[in-house]
C-alpha cells in the first residue's frame, strides 16, 4: 500500500493518518478469533489489568500464524518503510484488549519517550501502525491523539509504574494542556479493519472502557533498521532484538489463511 502525496503531507502536518477499511471483514474475523484465544491464555507475554482482565498480549506474531502474517502484511509495512526511506524491523508487537467494562486507562505519553529511555533507541524513526479488530467508538476508550504534538520533540516525562500494570513515561497535565491548546484532541473512530498510524513523538492516551463493547487494537511498532535499539532494558518479547528487515509478504496471504481454516492459537 502506497501513500498519496496528500496523505504524506497530512502525516507531516498532524502526525497521524487514519485509513478506514484496509482489512476485510473475513481477515478481521480471523484475527479477532485468534486474539480472543491468545488474550485468554496464561503466559508471561499476556499482561492483565488489576481486575484480571487482559490488557496487552505481546509478541503474538512470534507464535501465532495469523499474527505472523499480519506482521509482514504489505498494507502495514510499505507505508512505514516509505516514510522512513529504508527497510523496517519489528520493535514491538502488541494486541491491546481494552476489555469491556474493565479496560483501563493509557496515560498521556509519547511512544518514543519509552523507546528512547527504556530501549536506547537513537532517533524517533519508529512508529506504531495499528489495526482495529473491534469497532472503535467514541464511548469504548478510543485512542486520543494531540495533532501536531510530534513537532515538539521528546518531552520531559515521569516514569509511572503505579497507575496501571504497564510502566510508562507519562506527561504532566500542564504539558498536555499546552499541546492541546495548539492541536486540539482527536479520537479516530471506525469499523474493524481500519488502520491508524502515528509518529513516535505524537502525544496520545486513552480512557478506561466501562461499556459492554471491547476495543481490541493490534499495534505493530516498526523501526527503521539503521535505528535499532542500543541499550535495551526490557525483555526481548517486549523490545525485540531481531533487527532483520521485514520482507512484506503477498497482499492476499492473510485472506488465504482466513479462508483456508485456521490453526488455533497455541
Ligand atoms: C499505547 O499507547 O501504546 C496503547 C494505547 C491504547 O491502546 O489505548
Ligand atoms: Mn503509546
Short mmCIF file of C-alpha atoms and ligand atoms in Angstrom, two decimals:
data_model
loop_
_atom_site.label_atom_id
_atom_site.label_comp_id
_atom_site.label_asym_id
_atom_site.label_seq_id
_atom_site.Cartn_x
_atom_site.Cartn_y
_atom_site.Cartn_z
CA UNK A 1 0.00 0.00 0.00
CA UNK A 2 1.41 3.36 -1.01
CA UNK A 3 0.56 6.72 0.48
CA UNK A 4 -0.51 9.57 -1.78
CA UNK A 5 1.28 12.92 -1.63
CA UNK A 6 -1.69 14.49 0.20
CA UNK A 7 -1.50 11.72 2.84
CA UNK A 8 2.24 12.21 3.30
CA UNK A 9 1.66 15.93 3.77
CA UNK A 10 -1.17 15.32 6.26
CA UNK A 11 1.08 12.95 8.23
CA UNK A 12 3.85 15.51 8.30
CA UNK A 13 1.48 18.27 9.45
CA UNK A 14 -0.66 16.43 12.00
CA UNK A 15 1.50 13.42 12.95
CA UNK A 16 -1.03 10.72 12.15
CA UNK A 17 -3.05 9.12 9.36
CA UNK A 18 -6.32 7.26 9.66
CA UNK A 19 -7.11 4.82 6.86
CA UNK A 20 -10.60 3.28 7.10
CA UNK A 21 -11.39 -0.10 5.51
CA UNK A 22 -7.91 -1.52 4.93
CA UNK A 23 -8.61 -5.09 6.08
CA UNK A 24 -11.65 -7.14 5.02
CA UNK A 25 -14.35 -8.48 7.34
CA UNK A 26 -13.03 -12.03 6.82
CA UNK A 27 -9.46 -11.08 7.70
CA UNK A 28 -10.57 -9.22 10.80
CA UNK A 29 -12.90 -12.03 11.93
CA UNK A 30 -9.94 -14.42 11.77
CA UNK A 31 -7.63 -12.07 13.70
CA UNK A 32 -10.29 -11.32 16.30
CA UNK A 33 -10.92 -15.02 16.95
CA UNK A 34 -7.19 -15.69 17.31
CA UNK A 35 -6.78 -12.64 19.57
CA UNK A 36 -9.57 -13.84 21.86
CA UNK A 37 -7.78 -17.18 22.36
CA UNK A 38 -4.43 -15.50 22.96
CA UNK A 39 -5.82 -12.95 25.44
CA UNK A 40 -7.34 -15.79 27.48
CA UNK A 41 -4.06 -17.67 27.66
CA UNK A 42 -1.93 -17.65 30.79
CA UNK A 43 1.57 -16.85 29.60
CA UNK A 44 4.16 -14.27 30.54
CA UNK A 45 3.56 -12.24 27.36
CA UNK A 46 -0.10 -11.61 28.28
CA UNK A 47 -0.42 -8.80 30.82
CA UNK A 48 -3.56 -8.26 32.83
CA UNK A 49 -5.34 -5.31 34.37
CA UNK A 50 -5.56 -5.18 38.15
CA UNK A 51 -9.05 -6.74 37.73
CA UNK A 52 -7.52 -9.75 35.94
CA UNK A 53 -8.96 -8.76 32.55
CA UNK A 54 -6.43 -8.98 29.71
CA UNK A 55 -4.66 -5.70 28.89
CA UNK A 56 -1.90 -6.45 26.39
CA UNK A 57 -0.58 -9.55 24.63
CA UNK A 58 2.98 -9.05 23.43
CA UNK A 59 4.79 -10.77 20.56
CA UNK A 60 1.87 -12.87 19.26
CA UNK A 61 3.47 -12.69 15.80
CA UNK A 62 6.21 -14.99 17.08
CA UNK A 63 3.89 -17.88 17.95
CA UNK A 64 0.60 -17.39 16.09
CA UNK A 65 0.29 -17.85 12.32
CA UNK A 66 -2.45 -15.24 11.68
CA UNK A 67 -0.47 -12.56 13.52
CA UNK A 68 2.77 -13.71 11.87
CA UNK A 69 1.11 -12.94 8.53
CA UNK A 70 -0.25 -9.61 9.78
CA UNK A 71 3.24 -8.64 10.95
CA UNK A 72 4.55 -8.81 7.38
CA UNK A 73 1.46 -7.52 5.58
CA UNK A 74 2.37 -5.00 2.87
CA UNK A 75 -0.56 -2.76 3.85
CA UNK A 76 1.26 -2.08 7.13
CA UNK A 77 4.93 -2.47 6.24
CA UNK A 78 5.13 -0.50 2.98
CA UNK A 79 3.78 2.89 4.14
CA UNK A 80 6.16 2.98 7.11
CA UNK A 81 9.09 1.75 5.02
CA UNK A 82 8.38 4.53 2.53
CA UNK A 83 8.10 7.18 5.23
CA UNK A 84 11.49 6.20 6.67
CA UNK A 85 13.09 5.57 3.27
CA UNK A 86 14.60 2.27 4.39
CA UNK A 87 13.59 -1.24 5.50
CA UNK A 88 11.97 -1.67 8.91
CA UNK A 89 12.10 -4.32 11.63
CA UNK A 90 9.59 -5.17 14.36
CA UNK A 91 10.50 -3.35 17.56
CA UNK A 92 7.32 -4.36 19.40
CA UNK A 93 4.09 -6.16 18.59
CA UNK A 94 1.06 -5.96 20.84
CA UNK A 95 -2.64 -6.72 20.98
CA UNK A 96 -4.33 -4.24 23.31
CA UNK A 97 -7.63 -5.55 24.56
CA UNK A 98 -9.26 -2.57 26.32
CA UNK A 99 -11.72 -5.14 27.63
CA UNK A 100 -15.44 -4.50 28.02
CA UNK A 101 -16.16 -2.96 31.47
CA UNK A 102 -12.57 -3.48 32.71
CA UNK A 103 -10.18 -1.95 30.17
CA UNK A 104 -8.08 0.66 31.96
CA UNK A 105 -6.58 3.99 31.02
CA UNK A 106 -3.37 4.55 29.00
CA UNK A 107 -1.95 7.76 30.42
CA UNK A 108 -0.84 10.61 28.13
CA UNK A 109 2.54 9.76 26.64
CA UNK A 110 4.82 9.70 23.62
CA UNK A 111 5.90 6.24 22.49
CA UNK A 112 9.38 7.41 21.59
CA UNK A 113 9.81 8.63 25.19
CA UNK A 114 9.73 4.98 26.29
CA UNK A 115 11.70 3.60 23.35
CA UNK A 116 14.49 6.12 23.94
CA UNK A 117 14.66 5.84 27.74
CA UNK A 118 13.99 2.12 28.19
CA UNK A 119 15.34 0.63 24.97
CA UNK A 120 18.11 3.01 23.88
CA UNK A 121 16.53 3.81 20.51
CA UNK A 122 18.65 6.58 18.94
CA UNK A 123 16.02 8.56 16.96
CA UNK A 124 12.23 8.74 16.64
CA UNK A 125 12.49 6.75 13.43
CA UNK A 126 9.97 4.16 14.62
CA UNK A 127 6.22 4.33 14.74
CA UNK A 128 3.05 2.48 15.54
CA UNK A 129 0.74 1.31 12.82
CA UNK A 130 -2.40 -0.24 14.22
CA UNK A 131 -5.37 -2.26 13.03
CA UNK A 132 -8.78 -2.04 14.69
CA UNK A 133 -10.11 -5.54 15.42
CA UNK A 134 -13.30 -4.26 17.06
CA UNK A 135 -15.35 -1.23 16.20
CA UNK A 136 -13.69 1.74 17.89
CA UNK A 137 -16.39 4.04 19.19
CA UNK A 138 -16.38 7.38 20.95
CA UNK A 139 -17.50 5.52 24.09
CA UNK A 140 -15.24 2.44 24.39
CA UNK A 141 -11.89 4.05 25.10
CA UNK A 142 -10.68 5.15 21.65
CA UNK A 143 -7.10 6.24 21.25
CA UNK A 144 -6.94 10.03 21.67
CA UNK A 145 -4.25 11.94 19.78
CA UNK A 146 -2.99 15.50 20.05
CA UNK A 147 -2.43 16.58 16.43
CA UNK A 148 0.84 18.40 15.74
CA UNK A 149 2.35 17.43 19.10
CA UNK A 150 5.02 15.37 17.26
CA UNK A 151 6.67 18.65 16.30
CA UNK A 152 7.70 19.36 19.89
CA UNK A 153 10.40 16.70 20.08
CA UNK A 154 10.75 14.37 23.03
CA UNK A 155 9.18 15.99 26.08
CA UNK A 156 10.09 15.68 29.76
CA UNK A 157 8.22 12.78 31.32
CA UNK A 158 7.88 10.92 34.61
CA UNK A 159 8.01 7.14 34.98
CA UNK A 160 4.57 5.99 36.10
CA UNK A 161 4.81 2.46 37.47
CA UNK A 162 1.68 2.64 39.61
CA UNK A 163 -1.39 3.79 37.70
CA UNK A 164 -1.72 0.67 35.55
CA UNK A 165 0.00 -2.70 35.21
CA UNK A 166 2.15 -1.24 32.42
CA UNK A 167 5.07 1.11 33.30
CA UNK A 168 5.00 4.20 31.10
CA UNK A 169 6.85 7.50 30.74
CA UNK A 170 3.93 9.93 31.09
CA UNK A 171 3.43 13.66 30.56
CA UNK A 172 2.20 16.13 33.15
CA UNK A 173 -1.11 17.96 32.93
CA UNK A 174 0.41 21.36 32.08
CA UNK A 175 2.24 19.90 29.06
CA UNK A 176 -0.85 18.09 27.77
CA UNK A 177 -2.99 21.22 28.23
CA UNK A 178 -0.45 23.38 26.37
CA UNK A 179 -0.21 20.96 23.44
CA UNK A 180 -4.00 20.51 23.27
CA UNK A 181 -4.43 24.26 23.10
CA UNK A 182 -2.41 24.22 19.91
CA UNK A 183 -3.56 20.99 18.25
CA UNK A 184 -6.84 20.04 19.92
CA UNK A 185 -7.57 16.37 20.64
CA UNK A 186 -8.95 13.87 18.15
CA UNK A 187 -10.16 10.31 18.64
CA UNK A 188 -10.36 8.44 15.31
CA UNK A 189 -13.27 6.01 15.39
CA UNK A 190 -14.22 3.40 12.84
CA UNK A 191 -15.09 -0.09 11.78
CA UNK A 192 -12.94 -3.18 12.34
CA UNK A 193 -10.26 -3.29 9.66
CA UNK A 194 -9.36 0.41 9.86
CA UNK A 195 -5.69 1.37 10.18
CA UNK A 196 -4.23 4.19 12.27
CA UNK A 197 -0.57 5.18 12.07
CA UNK A 198 1.09 7.84 14.16
CA UNK A 199 4.50 9.45 14.67
CA UNK A 200 6.65 8.17 17.57
CA UNK A 201 6.54 11.60 19.23
CA UNK A 202 2.79 12.16 18.84
CA UNK A 203 1.20 12.58 22.28
CA UNK A 204 -1.63 10.11 22.86
CA UNK A 205 -3.57 8.20 25.51
CA UNK A 206 -6.93 6.54 26.08
CA UNK A 207 -9.56 6.48 28.80
CA UNK A 208 -10.94 3.38 30.51
CA UNK A 209 -13.69 1.33 28.93
CA UNK A 210 -16.80 0.97 31.09
CA UNK A 211 -19.03 -0.09 28.19
CA UNK A 212 -20.02 -3.66 27.24
CA UNK A 213 -18.11 -3.18 23.96
CA UNK A 214 -14.49 -4.36 23.80
CA UNK A 215 -11.97 -2.26 21.85
CA UNK A 216 -9.23 -4.58 20.64
CA UNK A 217 -6.47 -2.94 18.57
CA UNK A 218 -3.26 -4.56 17.26
CA UNK A 219 -0.14 -2.37 17.18
CA UNK A 220 2.94 -3.05 15.09
CA UNK A 221 5.85 -0.87 16.17
CA UNK A 222 8.06 -0.65 13.11
CA UNK A 223 11.56 0.76 13.44
CA UNK A 224 13.96 1.82 10.67
CA UNK A 225 16.64 -0.89 10.57
CA UNK A 226 19.52 1.61 10.98
CA UNK A 227 17.78 2.92 14.13
CA UNK A 228 17.98 -0.41 16.02
CA UNK A 229 17.93 -0.21 19.80
CA UNK A 230 21.32 0.17 21.50
CA UNK A 231 20.62 -0.27 25.23
CA UNK A 232 17.61 -2.50 25.86
CA UNK A 233 16.44 -2.92 29.44
CA UNK A 234 13.12 -4.65 28.78
CA UNK A 235 12.64 -8.34 27.98
CA UNK A 236 13.16 -9.50 24.39
CA UNK A 237 9.45 -10.19 23.93
CA UNK A 238 8.62 -6.53 24.71
CA UNK A 239 11.52 -4.82 22.87
CA UNK A 240 12.69 -7.23 20.20
CA UNK A 241 16.36 -7.87 19.41
CA UNK A 242 15.83 -9.32 15.94
CA UNK A 243 16.71 -6.36 13.73
CA UNK A 244 16.26 -8.18 10.41
CA UNK A 245 14.38 -6.22 7.76
CA UNK A 246 10.79 -7.36 7.31
CA UNK A 247 10.11 -8.71 3.83
CA UNK A 248 6.49 -7.86 3.03
CA UNK A 249 4.52 -10.98 2.05
CA UNK A 250 1.81 -11.30 -0.61
CA UNK A 251 -1.10 -8.92 -0.13
CA UNK A 252 -3.59 -11.81 -0.12
CA UNK A 253 -1.70 -14.10 2.29
CA UNK A 254 -3.81 -13.22 5.33
CA UNK A 255 -7.02 -13.59 3.34
CA UNK A 256 -5.86 -17.02 2.14
CA UNK A 257 -5.19 -18.06 5.71
CA UNK A 258 -8.54 -16.68 6.93
CA UNK A 259 -10.38 -18.63 4.22
CA UNK A 260 -8.37 -21.79 4.45
CA UNK A 261 -9.26 -22.70 8.02
CA UNK A 262 -7.23 -21.61 10.95
CA UNK A 263 -4.93 -23.19 13.37
CA UNK A 264 -5.95 -22.27 16.90
CA UNK A 265 -3.53 -20.06 18.79
CA UNK A 266 -1.02 -22.01 20.84
C1 LIG B 1 -0.47 2.70 23.54
O1 LIG B 1 -0.40 3.88 23.66
O2 LIG B 1 0.57 2.03 23.36
C2 LIG B 1 -1.78 1.99 23.60
C3 LIG B 1 -2.94 2.83 23.87
C4 LIG B 1 -4.23 2.13 23.68
O3 LIG B 1 -4.28 1.01 23.14
O4 LIG B 1 -5.26 2.70 24.03
MN1 LIG B 2 1.61 4.53 23.06
#
